[in-house]
XYZ file of C-alpha atoms in Angstrom:
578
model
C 29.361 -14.188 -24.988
C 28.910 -17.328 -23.490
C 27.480 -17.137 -19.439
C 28.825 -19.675 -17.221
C 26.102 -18.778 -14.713
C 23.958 -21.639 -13.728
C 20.087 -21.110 -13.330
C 18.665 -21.664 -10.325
C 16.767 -24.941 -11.691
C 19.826 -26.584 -12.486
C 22.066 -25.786 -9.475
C 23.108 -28.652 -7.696
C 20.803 -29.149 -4.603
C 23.194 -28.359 -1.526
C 23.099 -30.756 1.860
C 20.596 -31.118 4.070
C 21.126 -28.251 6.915
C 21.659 -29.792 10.419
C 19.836 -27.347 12.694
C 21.169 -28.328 15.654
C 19.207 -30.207 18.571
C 19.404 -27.424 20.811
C 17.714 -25.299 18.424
C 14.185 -25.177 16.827
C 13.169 -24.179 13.793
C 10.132 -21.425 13.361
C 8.360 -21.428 10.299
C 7.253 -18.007 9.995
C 8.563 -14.943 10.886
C 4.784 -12.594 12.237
C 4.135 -11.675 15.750
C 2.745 -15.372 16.691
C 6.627 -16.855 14.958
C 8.318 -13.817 16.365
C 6.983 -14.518 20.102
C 7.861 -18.595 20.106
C 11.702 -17.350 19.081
C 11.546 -15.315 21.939
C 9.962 -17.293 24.490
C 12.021 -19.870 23.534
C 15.062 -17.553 24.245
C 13.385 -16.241 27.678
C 14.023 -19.821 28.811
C 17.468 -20.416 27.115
C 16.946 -21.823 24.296
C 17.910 -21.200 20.251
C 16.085 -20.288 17.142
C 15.824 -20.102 13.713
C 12.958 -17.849 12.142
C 12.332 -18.691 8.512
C 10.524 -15.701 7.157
C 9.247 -15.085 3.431
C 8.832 -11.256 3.140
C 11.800 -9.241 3.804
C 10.024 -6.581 4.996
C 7.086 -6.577 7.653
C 3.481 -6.380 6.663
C 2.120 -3.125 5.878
C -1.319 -3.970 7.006
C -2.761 -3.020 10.266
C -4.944 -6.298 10.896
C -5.062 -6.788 14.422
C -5.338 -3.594 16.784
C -5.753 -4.503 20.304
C -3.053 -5.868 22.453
C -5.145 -7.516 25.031
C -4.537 -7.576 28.967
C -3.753 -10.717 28.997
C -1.419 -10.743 25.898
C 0.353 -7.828 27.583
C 0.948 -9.885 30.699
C 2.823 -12.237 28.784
C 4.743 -10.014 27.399
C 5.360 -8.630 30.360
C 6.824 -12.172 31.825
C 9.684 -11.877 29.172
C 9.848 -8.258 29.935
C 8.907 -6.754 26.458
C 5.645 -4.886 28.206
C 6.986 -1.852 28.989
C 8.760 -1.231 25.467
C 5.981 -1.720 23.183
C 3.783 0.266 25.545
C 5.919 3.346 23.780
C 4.751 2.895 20.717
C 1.025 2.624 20.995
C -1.702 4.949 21.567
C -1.306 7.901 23.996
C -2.656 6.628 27.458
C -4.829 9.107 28.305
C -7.137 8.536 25.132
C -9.746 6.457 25.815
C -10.758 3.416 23.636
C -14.529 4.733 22.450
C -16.793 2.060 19.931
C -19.459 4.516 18.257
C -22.426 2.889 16.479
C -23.849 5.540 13.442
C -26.033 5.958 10.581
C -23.556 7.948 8.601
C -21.119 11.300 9.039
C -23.205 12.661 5.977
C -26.763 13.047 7.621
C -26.749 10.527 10.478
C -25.921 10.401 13.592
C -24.339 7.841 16.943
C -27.029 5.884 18.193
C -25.163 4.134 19.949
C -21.340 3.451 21.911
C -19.120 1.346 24.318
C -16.810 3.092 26.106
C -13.761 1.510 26.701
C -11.877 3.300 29.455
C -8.111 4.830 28.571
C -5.467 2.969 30.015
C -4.144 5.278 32.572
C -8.039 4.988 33.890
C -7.143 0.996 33.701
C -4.237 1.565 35.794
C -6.127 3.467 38.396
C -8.813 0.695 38.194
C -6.373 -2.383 38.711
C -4.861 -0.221 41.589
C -8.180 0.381 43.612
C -9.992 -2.715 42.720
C -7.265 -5.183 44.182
C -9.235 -8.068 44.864
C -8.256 -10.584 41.858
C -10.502 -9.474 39.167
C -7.924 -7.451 37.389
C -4.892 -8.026 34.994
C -1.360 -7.238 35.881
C -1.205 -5.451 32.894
C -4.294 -3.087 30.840
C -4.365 -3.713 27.593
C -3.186 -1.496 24.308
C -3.757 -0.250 20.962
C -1.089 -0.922 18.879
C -1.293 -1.944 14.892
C -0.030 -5.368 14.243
C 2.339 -3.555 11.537
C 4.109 -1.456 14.424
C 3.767 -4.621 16.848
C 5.261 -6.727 13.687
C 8.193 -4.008 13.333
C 9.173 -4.089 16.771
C 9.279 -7.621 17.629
C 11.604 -7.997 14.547
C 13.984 -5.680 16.015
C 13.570 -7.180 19.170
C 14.462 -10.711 18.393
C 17.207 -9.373 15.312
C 18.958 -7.691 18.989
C 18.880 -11.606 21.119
C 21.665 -13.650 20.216
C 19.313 -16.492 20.998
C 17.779 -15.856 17.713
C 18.783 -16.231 14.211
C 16.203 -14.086 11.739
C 16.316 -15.299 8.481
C 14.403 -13.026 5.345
C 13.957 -14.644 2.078
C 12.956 -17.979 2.822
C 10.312 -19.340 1.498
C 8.659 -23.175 2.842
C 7.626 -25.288 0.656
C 6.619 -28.744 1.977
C 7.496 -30.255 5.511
C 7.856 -33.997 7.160
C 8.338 -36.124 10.225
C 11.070 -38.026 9.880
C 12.432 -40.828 12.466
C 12.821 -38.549 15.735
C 13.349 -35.370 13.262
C 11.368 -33.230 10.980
C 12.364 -32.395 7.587
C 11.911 -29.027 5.989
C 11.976 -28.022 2.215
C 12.880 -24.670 1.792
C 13.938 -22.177 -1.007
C 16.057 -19.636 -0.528
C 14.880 -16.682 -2.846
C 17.496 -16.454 -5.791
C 19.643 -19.529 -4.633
C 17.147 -22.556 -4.796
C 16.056 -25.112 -2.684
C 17.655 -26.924 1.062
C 16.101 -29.208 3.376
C 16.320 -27.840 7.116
C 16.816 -31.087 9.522
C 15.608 -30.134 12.726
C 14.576 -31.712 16.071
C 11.442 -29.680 16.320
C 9.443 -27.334 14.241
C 6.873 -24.712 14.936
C 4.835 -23.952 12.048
C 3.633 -20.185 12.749
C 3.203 -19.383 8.645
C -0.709 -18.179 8.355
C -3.685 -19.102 7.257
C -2.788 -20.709 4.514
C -0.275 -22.800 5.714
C 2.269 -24.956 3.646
C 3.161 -26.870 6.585
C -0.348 -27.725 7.432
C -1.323 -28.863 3.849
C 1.779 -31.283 3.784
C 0.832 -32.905 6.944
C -2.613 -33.247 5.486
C -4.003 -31.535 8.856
C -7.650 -30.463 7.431
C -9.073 -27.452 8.460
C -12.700 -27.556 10.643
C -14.652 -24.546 9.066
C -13.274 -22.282 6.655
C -13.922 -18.757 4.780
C -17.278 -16.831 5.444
C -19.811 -15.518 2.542
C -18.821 -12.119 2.865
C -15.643 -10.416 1.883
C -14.550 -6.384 2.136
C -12.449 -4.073 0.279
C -9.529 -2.500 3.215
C -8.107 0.607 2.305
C -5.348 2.017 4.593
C -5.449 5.783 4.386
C -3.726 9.086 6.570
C -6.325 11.774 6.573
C -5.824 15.033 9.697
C -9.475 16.060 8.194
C -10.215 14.872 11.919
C -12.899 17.896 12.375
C -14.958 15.570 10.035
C -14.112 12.383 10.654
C -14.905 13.337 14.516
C -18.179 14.719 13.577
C -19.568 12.657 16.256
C -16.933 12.395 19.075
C -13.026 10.542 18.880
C -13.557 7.100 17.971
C -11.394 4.035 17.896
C -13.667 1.847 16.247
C -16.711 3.357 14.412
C -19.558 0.996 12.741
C -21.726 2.120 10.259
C -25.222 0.983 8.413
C -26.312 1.162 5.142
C -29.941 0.340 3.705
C -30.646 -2.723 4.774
C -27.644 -4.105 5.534
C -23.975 -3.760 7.623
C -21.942 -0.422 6.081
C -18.727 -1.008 7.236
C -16.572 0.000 9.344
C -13.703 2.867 10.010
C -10.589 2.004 12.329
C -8.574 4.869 13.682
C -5.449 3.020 14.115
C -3.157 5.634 16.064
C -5.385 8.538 17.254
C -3.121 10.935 15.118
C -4.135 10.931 10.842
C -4.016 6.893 10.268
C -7.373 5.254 9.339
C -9.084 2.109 7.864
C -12.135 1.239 6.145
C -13.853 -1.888 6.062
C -16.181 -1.951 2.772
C -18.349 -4.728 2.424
C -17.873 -6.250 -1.016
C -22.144 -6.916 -1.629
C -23.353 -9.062 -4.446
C -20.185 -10.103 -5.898
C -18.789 -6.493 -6.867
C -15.498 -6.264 -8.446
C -13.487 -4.302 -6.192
C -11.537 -2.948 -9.081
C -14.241 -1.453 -9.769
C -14.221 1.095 -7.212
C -11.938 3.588 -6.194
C -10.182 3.743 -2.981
C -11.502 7.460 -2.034
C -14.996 6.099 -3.253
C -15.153 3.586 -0.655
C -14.093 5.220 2.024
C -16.693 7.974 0.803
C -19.290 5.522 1.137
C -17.949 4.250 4.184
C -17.823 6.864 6.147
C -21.625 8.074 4.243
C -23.479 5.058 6.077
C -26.819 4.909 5.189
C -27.121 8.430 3.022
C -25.129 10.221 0.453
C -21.164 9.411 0.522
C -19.046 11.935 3.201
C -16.428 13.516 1.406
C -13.592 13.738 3.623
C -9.763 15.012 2.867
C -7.305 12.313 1.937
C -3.337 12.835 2.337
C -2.234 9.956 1.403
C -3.843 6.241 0.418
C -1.535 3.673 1.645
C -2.382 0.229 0.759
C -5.387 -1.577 -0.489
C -6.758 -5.213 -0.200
C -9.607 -7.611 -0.298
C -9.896 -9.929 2.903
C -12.285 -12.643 3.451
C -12.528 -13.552 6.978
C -12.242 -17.073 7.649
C -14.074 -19.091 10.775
C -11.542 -22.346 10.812
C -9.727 -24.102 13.348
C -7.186 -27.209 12.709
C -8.431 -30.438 12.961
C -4.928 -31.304 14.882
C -1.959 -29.070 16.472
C 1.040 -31.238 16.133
C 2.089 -33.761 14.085
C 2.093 -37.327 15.175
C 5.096 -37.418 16.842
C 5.217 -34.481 18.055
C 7.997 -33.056 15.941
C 5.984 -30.022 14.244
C 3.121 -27.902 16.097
C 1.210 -25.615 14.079
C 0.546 -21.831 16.234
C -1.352 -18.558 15.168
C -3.425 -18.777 11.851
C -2.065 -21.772 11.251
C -3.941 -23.541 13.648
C -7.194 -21.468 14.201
C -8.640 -18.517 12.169
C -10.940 -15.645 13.349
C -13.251 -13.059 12.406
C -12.176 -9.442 13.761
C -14.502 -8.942 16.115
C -13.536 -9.645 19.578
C -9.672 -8.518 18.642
C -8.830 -12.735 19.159
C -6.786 -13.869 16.303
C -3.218 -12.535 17.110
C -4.397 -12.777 21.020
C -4.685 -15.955 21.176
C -1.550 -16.760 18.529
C 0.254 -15.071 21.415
C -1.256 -17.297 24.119
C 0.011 -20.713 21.558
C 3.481 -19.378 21.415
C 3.818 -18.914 25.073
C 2.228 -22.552 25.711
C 4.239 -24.238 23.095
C 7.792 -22.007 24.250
C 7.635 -22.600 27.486
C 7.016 -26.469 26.888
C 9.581 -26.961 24.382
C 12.590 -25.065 26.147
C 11.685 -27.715 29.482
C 11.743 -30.825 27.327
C 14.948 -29.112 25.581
C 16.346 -27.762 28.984
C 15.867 -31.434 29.918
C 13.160 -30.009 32.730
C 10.281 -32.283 31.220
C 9.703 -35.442 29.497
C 8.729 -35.467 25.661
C 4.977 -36.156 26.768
C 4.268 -32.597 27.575
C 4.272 -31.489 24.086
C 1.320 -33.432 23.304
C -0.381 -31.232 25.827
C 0.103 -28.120 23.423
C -2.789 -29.526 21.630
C -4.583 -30.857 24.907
C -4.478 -26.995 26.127
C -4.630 -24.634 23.166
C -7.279 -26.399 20.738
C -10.418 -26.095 22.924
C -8.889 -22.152 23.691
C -8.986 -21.401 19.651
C -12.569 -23.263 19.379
C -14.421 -20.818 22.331
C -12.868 -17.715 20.857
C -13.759 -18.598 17.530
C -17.162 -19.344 18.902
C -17.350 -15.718 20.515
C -16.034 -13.721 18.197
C -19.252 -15.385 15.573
C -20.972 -14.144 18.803
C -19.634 -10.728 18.701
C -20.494 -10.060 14.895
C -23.983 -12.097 15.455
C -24.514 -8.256 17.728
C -23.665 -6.258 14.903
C -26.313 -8.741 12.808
C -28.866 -8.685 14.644
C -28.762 -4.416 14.834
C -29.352 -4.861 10.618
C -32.195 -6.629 11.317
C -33.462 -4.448 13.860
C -32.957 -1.426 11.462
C -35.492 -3.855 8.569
C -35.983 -2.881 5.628
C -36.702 0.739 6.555
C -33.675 1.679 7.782
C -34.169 5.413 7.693
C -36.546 5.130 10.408
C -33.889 5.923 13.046
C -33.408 9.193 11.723
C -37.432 10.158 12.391
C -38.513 11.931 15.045
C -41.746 9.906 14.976
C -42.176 7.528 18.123
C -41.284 4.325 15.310
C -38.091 6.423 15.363
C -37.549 7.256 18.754
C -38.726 3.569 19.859
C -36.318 2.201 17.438
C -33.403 4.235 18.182
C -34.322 3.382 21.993
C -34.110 -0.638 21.233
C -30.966 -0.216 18.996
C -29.382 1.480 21.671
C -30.348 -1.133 24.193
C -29.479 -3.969 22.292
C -26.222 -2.516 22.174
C -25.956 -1.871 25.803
C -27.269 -5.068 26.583
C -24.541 -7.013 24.177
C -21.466 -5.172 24.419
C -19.298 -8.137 25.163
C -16.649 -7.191 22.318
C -13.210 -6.288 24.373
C -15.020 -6.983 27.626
C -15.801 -10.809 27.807
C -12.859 -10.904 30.421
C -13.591 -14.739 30.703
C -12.280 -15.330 27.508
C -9.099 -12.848 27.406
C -7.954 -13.890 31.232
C -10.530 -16.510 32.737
C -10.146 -19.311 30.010
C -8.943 -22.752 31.838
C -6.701 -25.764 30.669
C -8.481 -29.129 31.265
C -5.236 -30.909 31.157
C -3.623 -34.175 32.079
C -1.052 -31.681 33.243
C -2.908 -29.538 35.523
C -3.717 -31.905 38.670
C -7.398 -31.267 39.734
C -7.999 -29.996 43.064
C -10.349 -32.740 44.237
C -11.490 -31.160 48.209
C -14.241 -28.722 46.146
C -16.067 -28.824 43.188
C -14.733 -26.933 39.903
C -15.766 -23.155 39.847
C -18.058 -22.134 36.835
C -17.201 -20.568 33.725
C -18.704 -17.984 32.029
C -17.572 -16.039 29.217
C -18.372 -12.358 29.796
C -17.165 -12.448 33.502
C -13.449 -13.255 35.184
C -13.514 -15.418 38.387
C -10.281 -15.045 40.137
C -9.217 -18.745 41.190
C -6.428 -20.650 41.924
C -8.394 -23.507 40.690
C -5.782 -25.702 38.445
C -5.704 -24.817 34.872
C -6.671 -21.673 35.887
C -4.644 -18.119 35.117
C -3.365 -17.281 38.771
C -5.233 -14.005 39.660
C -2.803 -10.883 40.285
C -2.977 -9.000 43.271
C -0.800 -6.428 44.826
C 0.858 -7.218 47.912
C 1.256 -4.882 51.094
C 4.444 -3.276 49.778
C 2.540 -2.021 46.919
C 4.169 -4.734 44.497
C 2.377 -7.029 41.723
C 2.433 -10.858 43.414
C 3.502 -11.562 39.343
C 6.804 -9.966 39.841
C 7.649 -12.519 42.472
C 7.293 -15.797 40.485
C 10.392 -17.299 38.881
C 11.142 -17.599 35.172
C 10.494 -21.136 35.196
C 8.105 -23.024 38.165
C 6.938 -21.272 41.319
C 5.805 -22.202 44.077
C 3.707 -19.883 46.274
C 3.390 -20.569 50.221
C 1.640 -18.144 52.429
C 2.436 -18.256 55.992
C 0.395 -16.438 58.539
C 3.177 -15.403 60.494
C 7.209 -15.728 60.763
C 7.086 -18.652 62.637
C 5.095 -20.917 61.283
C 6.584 -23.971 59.851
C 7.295 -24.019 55.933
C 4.891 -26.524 53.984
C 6.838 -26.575 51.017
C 10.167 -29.240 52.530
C 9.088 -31.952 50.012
C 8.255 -30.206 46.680
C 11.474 -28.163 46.988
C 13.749 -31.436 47.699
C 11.553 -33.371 44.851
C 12.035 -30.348 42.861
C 16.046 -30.771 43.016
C 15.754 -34.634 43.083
C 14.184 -34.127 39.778
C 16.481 -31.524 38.171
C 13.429 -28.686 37.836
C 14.366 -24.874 38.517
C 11.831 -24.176 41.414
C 11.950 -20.362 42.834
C 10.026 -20.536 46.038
C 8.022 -17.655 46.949
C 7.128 -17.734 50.268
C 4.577 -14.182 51.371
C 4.123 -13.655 54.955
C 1.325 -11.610 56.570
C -0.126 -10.921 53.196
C -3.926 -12.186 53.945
C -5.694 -10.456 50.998
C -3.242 -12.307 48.488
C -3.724 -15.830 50.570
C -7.746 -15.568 50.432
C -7.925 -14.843 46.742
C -5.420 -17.530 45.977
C -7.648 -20.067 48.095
C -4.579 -22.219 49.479
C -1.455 -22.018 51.510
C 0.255 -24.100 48.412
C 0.230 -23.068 44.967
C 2.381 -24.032 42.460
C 2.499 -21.858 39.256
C 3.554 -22.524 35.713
C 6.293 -20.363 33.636
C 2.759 -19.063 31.401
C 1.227 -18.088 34.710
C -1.615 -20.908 34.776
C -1.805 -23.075 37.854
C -0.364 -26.564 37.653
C -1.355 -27.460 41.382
C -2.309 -26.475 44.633
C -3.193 -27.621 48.198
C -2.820 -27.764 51.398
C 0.248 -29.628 52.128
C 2.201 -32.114 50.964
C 3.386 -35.203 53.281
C 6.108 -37.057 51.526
C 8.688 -37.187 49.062
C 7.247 -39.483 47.126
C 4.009 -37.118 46.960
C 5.612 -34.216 45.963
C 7.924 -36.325 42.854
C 4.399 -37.402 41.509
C 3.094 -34.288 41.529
C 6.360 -32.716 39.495
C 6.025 -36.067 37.263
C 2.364 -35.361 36.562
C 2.774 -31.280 35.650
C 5.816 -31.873 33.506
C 4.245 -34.594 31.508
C 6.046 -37.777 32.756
C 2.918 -39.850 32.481
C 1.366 -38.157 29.061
């Protein structure tokens, strides 16, 4: 019998789809594509999500929710909701440093504290150094899940499965899309704007011909996902959220416990070009979890996915396209090692940049020019976490060359051992920046044509490992809780804010011209004016400060004098003169 049915090949290519201009189109359905849909729909505005794999990753990857990530997610009030599905609170976050669960033992640890102890600590230490929001342990699989029920729920949001890109292109005041649609062929998405959130190896990167600066590392690991409640063994020495081990001569690995419950992953180095078919799953977690003697023999319930990964060191060579039709977030732009928990972290911190940006130029808030301040902002952001998370595994280095070439000194009690478990130790305690270089997670700073410069004091230094609370522009503005016991965060607006303190109820309001240039200008302004609340005024430095929707400080001062003043200053932040 004869089929009618046409192949795919030969099917007649259907019209171009006319996203309309109200509406981007995401390329890439993860946790950095599945955050710009719903910033975006925070401030109003319409999505498409073209995603590949029907079903979410199965892989852990990234573990750590950091503080700073969490306060974002607070600002389009999502905080709260994924805090249900991560760790317990009460468990605290504990980095253990071994020779092996065979023979060896801990010589080492960081002790993250639990987040109810983070609460307690934001709570008593109120003076600008801490986050609205501690951070949380929650596998990028579960984060992944959630966020796509989450955005499948806003009718601001239209998730697509199935789609797969192929090649993308600027077009005159457009970009142009090629897409197929798994089992029904290819269509060309027309849309006004395009944000590229599809990994690593990203299709629309190559077809700009955006070149990557870096790229893969020499080493490469086997990952095996496993459950395993043998937790009297695998706590032989204490809970642990991350545990490190070393072999002879070299790094062993590593074991994840991904939900303090029976879920686990092993990090085994692939050495001298072994075939990782080669070796079982239970084998290398065996080894693993062995270190530097005999493989520990652990009980395994279940083995639930397996991989090589090669960590890549990379970061895009430019964000957007030339006219600023398609912007490239997550992997797509930047690439990093595990350590330091930055990759999805500071995917998170793109999407917010480029979602709030693109809703006010589509809101008709800002001019076009702002966009080509995503670049101006985020690139020198992916470049100094890159840079410190090669810092962060440069710790872990050095400890293998510490340990030499006779490793099994550590376990003497001979004073080599004892003076070599002593420097190990120190070296650790000395360099235990991973998950606590606060300047990076909350004190990084946008030198932007955006961000007017405060020019009455000189800029405050940067460091990475510490957090300096400033209202200096560019800056994160610092959280603080005011007198009636709320978070000054839950007073800013969803777009612009504008914070005046006033010493007392009668003093004359500062802010007449920026709220009239504000309307003038067609810019949703809340103004947030705090009375009495002296703590909050010192640590934000001025009596004027006006805030961004991402929380970063576009300006601040001590008054402003005219109309025409305050216009330039709402021209400059929302990129008239870019």
């Amino acid at each position: 019998m004869k089929s009618d049915a046409s192949t795919i090949e030969s099917r007649p290519t259907p019209e171009p789809h006319k996203v309309p201009d109200d509406t981007v189109l995401v390329i890439g359905g993860g946790p950095v594509g599945l955050m710009v849909a719903s910033v975006l729909a925070y401030f109003g505005v319409r999505s498409i999500v073209l995603e590949r794999n029907a079903e979410p990753t199965r892989w852990p990857k990234m573990d750590l929710t950091n503080a700073r990530s969490m306060e974002l997610l607070r600002k389009i009030g999502l905080a709260d909701q994924l805090r249900e599905l991560g760790v317990p609170s009460d468990i605290p976050y504990t980095v253990l440093m071994s020779t092996g669960l065979s023979q060896g033992s801990a010589f080492a640890s960081w002790d993250h504290i639990s987040v109810d102890q983070y609460r307690k600590k934001i709570e008593s230490t109120n003076d600008g150094s801490q986050p609205a929001e501690p951070y949380l342990r929650v596998s990028q699989n579960i984060f992944e899940t959630w966020m796509r029920d989450v955005c499948q729920e806003n009718p601001l949001i239209d998730l697509k499965y199935g789609y797969k890109l192929e090649s993308t292109h600027e077009l005159e005041q457009e970009a142009c899309c090629t897409v197929t649609e798994l089992g029904q062929g290819q269509r060309e998405y027309i849309s006004s704007y395009v944000i590229a959130c599809d990994g690593a190896s990203s299709r629309c990167r190559k077809s700009l011909d955006i070149d990557l600066d870096g790229g893969p590392t020499e080493a490469s690991f086997l990952l095996v996902h496993f459950k395993s409640r043998d937790l009297e063994h695998l706590h032989k020495q204490g809970r642990f959220w991350h545990l490190f081990m070393f072999a002879n001569g070299t790094f062993g690995g590593a074991v994840i416990s991904q939900d303090e419950k029976d879920i686990f992953t092993i990090h085994y180095p692939l050495l001298n070009d072994i075939d990782e078919s080669s070796i079982s799953s239970e084998d290398a977690i065996y080894t693993v979890l062995g270190g530097l003697h005999e493989p520990y023999k652990i009980k395994i319930d279940e083995v639930l996915v397996r991989s090589t990964f090669r960590p890549s060191i990379a970061v895009a060579k430019s964000f957007a396209s030339p006219d600023l039709r398609i912007f490239l977030a997550g992997n797509a732009a930047h690439q990093n090692i595990p350590t330091g928990g930055y990759g999805m972290n500071t995917g998170l911190g793109d999407a917010f940049d480029i979602g709030w940006k693109l809703a006010a130029v589509i809101n008709g808030h800002a001019q076009n020019g702002l966009l080509r301040t995503y670049e101006t902002e985020r690139k020198p952001i992916a470049y100094q976490n890159v840079q410190r998370s090669g810092v962060h595994m440069g710790v872990h280095l050095k400890a293998v060359q510490l340990l030499g070439d006779r490793p099994e000194l550590i376990e003497s009690s001979s004073p080599e051992g004892i003076s070599l478990r002593q420097t190990l130790s120190q070296h650790y305690e000395e360099n235990d920046g991973e998950n606590k270089d606060m300047g990076i997670e909350m004190g990084y700073r946008y030198d932007s044509p955006v961000c007017l410069p405060d020019l009455t004091e000189k800029k405050p230094e940067w460091e990475p490992r510490g957090y300096l609370p400033t209202t200096w522009p560019g800056s994160r503005a610092p959280h603080v809780i005011l007198s009636d016991k709320s978070s000054i965060f839950d007073h800013l607006g969803p777009f612009f804010t504008l914070v005046e303190f006033q010493d007392k109820e009668a003093e004359q309001s500062r802010s007449r011209w920026l709220i009239t240039a504000a309307q003038a200008l067609n810019i949703p302004l809340k103004l947030t004016q705090l009375r009495g609340e002296a703590l909050a005024a010192k640590i934000w430095e001025r009596p004027l400060v006006l805030v961004r929707p991402d929380g970063h400080v576009a300006w601040r001062g001590d008054h402003v004098d005219t109309l025409s003043q305050a216009s330039s200053i709402f021209e400059t932040v929302l990129g008239y003169h870019c």
